[in-house]
Amino acid sequence: MATTAKKTHPSSQTEKVFTQSEISESEHFVQFFENDKFLLDSLSEFIDTSLNAGDACIVLATKSHRESLEERLTTNGLDLVAANTRGEYISMDAAETLSKIMVDGSAEPGRFAEVLGSMIERAAKGRRRVRIFGELVSLLWADGNRAAAIRLEELWNDLGKTHAFSLFCAYPLHGFGGEVYKLEFTEICQQHSRVIPSESYSALASPDERLRAIALLQQKAYSLEVEKAERKAAEEALLHLAAIVESSDDAILSKNLEGIITSWNPAAERMYGYRTEEIVGQPVTLLYAPYQQDEFTQIMARIRRGERVEPYETVRVRKNGTYLTVSVTVSPIKDRTGTIIGASTIARDITRQKRLEAKFRRLFDSNLIGVFVSDFAGTFLDANDAFLDLLGYTRAELLAGTMERDALTPPEFHSLSQDAVIALQETGASGTYEKEYLHKSGKRIPVLVAVTRIEQTETCIGFVLDISERKELEKRKDEFIGMASHELKTPVTSLKGFLGLLQRRLTIQGDEKTLHYLARMDAQVNKLTRLINELLDLSKMQTGQLVYREDRFEVDALVQEIVENVQDTTQTHRLLLEGQTQAEVFGDRDRIGQVLINLLDNAIKYSPQADRVLVRVSKDQNKVLVSVQDFGIGIAKEHQHKIFERFYQGIDPEEKTYPGLGIGLYISCEIVKRHGGQLWVERKKGKGATFHFTLPLFSEEKGLTPLKHG
Ligand code: ADP
C-alpha cells in the first residue's frame, strides 16, 4: 500500500490518509468513497497538511463541499482569507470551471490547458508546491458523461508533463454499481498513479484486518461471479420456458386467487378469440358458461389447498359465444416463500377429437361391421358386439384380456398380420387384406380386414368384414367352372375329331365349297377349345392341380414358332419380331408359349384400327425379356393393375365389347410367376399397350432349378 493509515482518534472512523511525506511532488491519485463525511475528512486533512507546509492549494469542488471544507479548516485554526489573499488558497466552483473548458460535451484541450495551466502558475508563484483537489471528473461521471470524465483524466495527466502539481480526485463508489462499469473503472484506475480504496477498507487499521477484508472481498467477488452465472442460467431457462409457452399449441394462462387473468399466451388468443391486452385483468369466468360457476369455485378451492387439478374435460366459451370442449389442467403457482398466489391453466382444444369420437362411437355401436381396438402386439383392448359375435367370445372374456390376435389367427396368416403392423408403423394404415380368424369353436372364418393407427399411439382400430358367404360362393363358382369346363371339353374334343375326319373326306372329294365352311367351323371350334382350356387351367390353378413340365428350351425358337402360328390366324395385323437372345430357359415350353399366344391375341384383339404388333426379345445377365407392343386402345391408368385379376374385363372407352372371359392375363401372370419371372404392362396414353415378361436364364452351374410351387 502506498498510504499508511494512522488512526488519529481510536473511537472515530476518521484516520490519517495523507501525511506530508506521503504526498509526493507531483502525483495524480484517486480516492473512492462511500459517504461524504469520509471524503470531507480526507479532503480537509489533505488541504490542512498542505497549507501548514506552506504549499498552495486549489480546490475545484461543489459549493456544498467547499463550504463544509472551509468550515472544518477554519475550525482547525486556519485563516483562509489571509491564505487566499496570499494566493495560497484558491477555491473555485467545479461546475463553473467545467463550463469554461467544455465544448460539445467534451473538455477542449486548449481551453483546459489555458484555464487550469494559468491557475496553477498563479498558485505556484513564490516556488510553492501546488496541491489540487478536483471534482470536475466526478461531476461529469455523475452526469453520465463517462467518456468525457475519462478524457479529462487524460488531460490532467498531459498537464502534469508541463506543470508540477499533485492532484487529488474523488469518485463516490456508488457511481460504479454494475457490470457495465467494469471496463471504465479499470480505465480510471489506470489514469491515476495511486488508487485509494473507499473507507470500509482504508479505515481498517492493522495489516491483519486489511488482509481479512481482502479475503472477504475476494469471497464476495467470487460469490457474485457464481451468482451471476447462476442468474444467467436461470434467465436462460426462463427464456426457454417463455418460448415454449409462446409457441405452445395449448392455451396457457395464469390467474390470481381471485380468478383474475394475469397472463395469456398466443394459443389462448387463437383458441378463445380474446387478445392479451383485452383479457389480462379480466375474470377468468368470462370463459365459463353461466352454469359453470360451481366448477370455478371448486377449482379455486382446490388450488387454495395447494392441490393440482388433473386433466379433466369441460366446456369453455369463446369470445364470439361459441362453445368448445377442452381438456384442462390447473396447478397452483407459489411465490418465493411457498405461498400460493394463483394458478396456471393449460387447456387443449379437443372439440374435433370429441366429434370424431362420437362419429366413431356410432359406427362402433351400429354393429354393421366388426370393429376392434388392439395394441400393436395383438391384444384386443376393445371390440363391438359384431366382432365378438363373429369370433364367438363374450365381453367378459375380452375385458379379461384373453383375446389375442395370434391365438385367434391360423398360423399361415401370421405373416400377414406382421406386415399389417409394419404398414401401421410406417404409414399409419394397413390397406385391406383377406385373412381368416379362428372362431372359439375352432371354425375358420374368412374376413376382410383394414386397420389404422390411433394417432401417436401403439394401438390401432381394425374393421372386420365377414366374407364367409362370398368365399363360399366363390368356391361353388370355382367348382362349377371346373366341372363345366371338364364336361364341355369331351364333346368339343370329339367335335374337333369329326371335323378333321370330314375335312379329309371332302378334300378327297374335292368339295371346295363345303371345305370352306368347314374351315370356318374349325376356327370357331378352336376358339371354343381355347376358352374351355382357359377355364380348365384356371380351375386347376385354383386347386393346385395344374401340372408343369420341366425342361430346358431355346427362347428364340419358341418365340419364332408362336409368332408364326399366330400370324397364320390373322389377316389384319403383321407381327414383327425383333432381336435374338441365344438364350435357354428352364420350364414348361408349352405354358410359356401359351403366355405369348395370349399376349399376341390380346394385342390383335385390342388394336382393331392398327395393322401391326411388335415383338421384341432381349436378355441381360440374369434374364430374358419378351415384350409385345400394340398400337390399340390402350389401358386406362386405373385399370392397369386390375387387368391381372381373375375375370376382370376392362371397359373400352368407346364402350365397344370384345370377346373373352377376363382370365387370360391372370393365368399368364401365374405361369410367369411360377417360372420365377414377372409380367407387367407399360402404358403410354393413346399409344396402345406394351406387355413385358421376364424369365430367369438357364444356367449350367445352378443346374435345374425346380419350378416354384405356389
Ligand atoms: P380377356 O379375355 O378379356 O382379354 P385378359 O385377362 O386377357 O382377358 O385381359 C383382361 C383385360 O385386360 C381385358 O378385358 C382388356 O380390358 C385388358 N387388356 C388386355 N390386353 C390388352 C391390350 N393389349 N390392350 C388393351 N387392353 C388390354
mmCIF file of C-alpha atoms and ligand atoms in Angstrom, residues 531 534 598-607 628-636 639 642-652 658-668 681 688-691, ligand 1:
data_model
loop_
_atom_site.group_PDB
_atom_site.id
_atom_site.type_symbol
_atom_site.label_atom_id
_atom_site.label_comp_id
_atom_site.label_asym_id
_atom_site.label_seq_id
_atom_site.Cartn_x
_atom_site.Cartn_y
_atom_site.Cartn_z
ATOM 1 C CA LEU A 531 -61.874 -70.794 -73.934
ATOM 2 C CA GLU A 534 -58.518 -71.359 -70.150
ATOM 3 C CA ASN A 598 -52.363 -64.830 -75.007
ATOM 4 C CA LEU A 599 -50.431 -61.558 -75.211
ATOM 5 C CA LEU A 600 -50.403 -61.632 -79.016
ATOM 6 C CA ASP A 601 -54.139 -62.473 -79.217
ATOM 7 C CA ASN A 602 -54.886 -59.548 -76.891
ATOM 8 C CA ALA A 603 -52.603 -57.212 -78.858
ATOM 9 C CA ILE A 604 -54.514 -58.035 -82.044
ATOM 10 C CA LYS A 605 -57.939 -58.048 -80.380
ATOM 11 C CA TYR A 606 -57.472 -54.689 -78.635
ATOM 12 C CA SER A 607 -55.985 -52.836 -81.640
ATOM 13 C CA VAL A 628 -45.373 -57.368 -77.033
ATOM 14 C CA GLN A 629 -46.321 -53.889 -78.183
ATOM 15 C CA ASP A 630 -49.560 -52.914 -79.878
ATOM 16 C CA PHE A 631 -50.980 -49.630 -81.131
ATOM 17 C CA GLY A 632 -54.542 -50.106 -79.984
ATOM 18 C CA ILE A 633 -56.971 -48.778 -77.427
ATOM 19 C CA GLY A 634 -54.509 -48.908 -74.534
ATOM 20 C CA ILE A 635 -55.360 -49.286 -70.862
ATOM 21 C CA ALA A 636 -56.641 -46.619 -68.509
ATOM 22 C CA HIS A 639 -57.258 -50.462 -64.664
ATOM 23 C CA LYS A 642 -56.814 -54.835 -62.131
ATOM 24 C CA ILE A 643 -56.391 -56.440 -65.554
ATOM 25 C CA PHE A 644 -54.300 -59.181 -63.938
ATOM 26 C CA GLU A 645 -57.175 -60.165 -61.637
ATOM 27 C CA ARG A 646 -59.450 -63.083 -62.337
ATOM 28 C CA PHE A 647 -62.484 -62.321 -64.530
ATOM 29 C CA TYR A 648 -61.518 -58.711 -64.874
ATOM 30 C CA GLN A 649 -62.501 -57.247 -68.182
ATOM 31 C CA GLY A 650 -61.564 -53.686 -68.945
ATOM 32 C CA ILE A 651 -64.060 -51.164 -70.169
ATOM 33 C CA ASP A 652 -63.417 -49.836 -73.624
ATOM 34 C CA TYR A 658 -64.533 -57.538 -77.011
ATOM 35 C CA PRO A 659 -64.957 -61.294 -76.669
ATOM 36 C CA GLY A 660 -63.181 -63.014 -73.789
ATOM 37 C CA LEU A 661 -63.536 -64.254 -70.228
ATOM 38 C CA GLY A 662 -61.093 -61.947 -68.479
ATOM 39 C CA ILE A 663 -58.847 -64.745 -67.268
ATOM 40 C CA GLY A 664 -56.072 -64.922 -69.887
ATOM 41 C CA LEU A 665 -53.803 -62.380 -68.146
ATOM 42 C CA TYR A 666 -54.477 -63.915 -64.747
ATOM 43 C CA ILE A 667 -53.344 -67.335 -65.991
ATOM 44 C CA SER A 668 -50.347 -65.832 -67.861
ATOM 45 C CA VAL A 681 -47.831 -53.721 -68.583
ATOM 46 C CA GLY A 688 -51.577 -48.706 -77.102
ATOM 47 C CA ALA A 689 -50.082 -51.052 -74.588
ATOM 48 C CA THR A 690 -46.798 -52.911 -74.164
ATOM 49 C CA PHE A 691 -46.747 -56.087 -72.128
HETATM 50 P P1 ADP B 1 -59.832 -61.019 -71.922
HETATM 51 O O1 ADP B 1 -60.261 -62.432 -72.198
HETATM 52 O O2 ADP B 1 -60.926 -60.125 -71.523
HETATM 53 O O3 ADP B 1 -58.966 -60.477 -72.990
HETATM 54 P P2 ADP B 1 -57.452 -60.937 -70.320
HETATM 55 O O4 ADP B 1 -57.223 -61.454 -68.942
HETATM 56 O O5 ADP B 1 -56.539 -61.428 -71.386
HETATM 57 O O6 ADP B 1 -58.971 -61.212 -70.630
HETATM 58 O O7 ADP B 1 -57.367 -59.373 -70.249
HETATM 59 C C1 ADP B 1 -58.034 -58.690 -69.211
HETATM 60 C C2 ADP B 1 -58.420 -57.302 -69.676
HETATM 61 O O8 ADP B 1 -57.246 -56.556 -69.906
HETATM 62 C C3 ADP B 1 -59.129 -57.247 -70.988
HETATM 63 O O9 ADP B 1 -60.531 -57.384 -70.785
HETATM 64 C C4 ADP B 1 -58.774 -55.875 -71.516
HETATM 65 O O10 ADP B 1 -59.645 -54.899 -70.984
HETATM 66 C C5 ADP B 1 -57.407 -55.622 -70.957
HETATM 67 N N1 ADP B 1 -56.349 -55.874 -71.955
HETATM 68 C C6 ADP B 1 -55.576 -56.961 -72.072
HETATM 69 N N2 ADP B 1 -54.677 -56.821 -73.069
HETATM 70 C C7 ADP B 1 -54.892 -55.584 -73.593
HETATM 71 C C8 ADP B 1 -54.271 -54.822 -74.676
HETATM 72 N N3 ADP B 1 -53.278 -55.310 -75.401
HETATM 73 N N4 ADP B 1 -54.752 -53.573 -74.910
HETATM 74 C C9 ADP B 1 -55.764 -53.062 -74.181
HETATM 75 N N5 ADP B 1 -56.371 -53.740 -73.170
HETATM 76 C C10 ADP B 1 -55.945 -54.981 -72.883
#
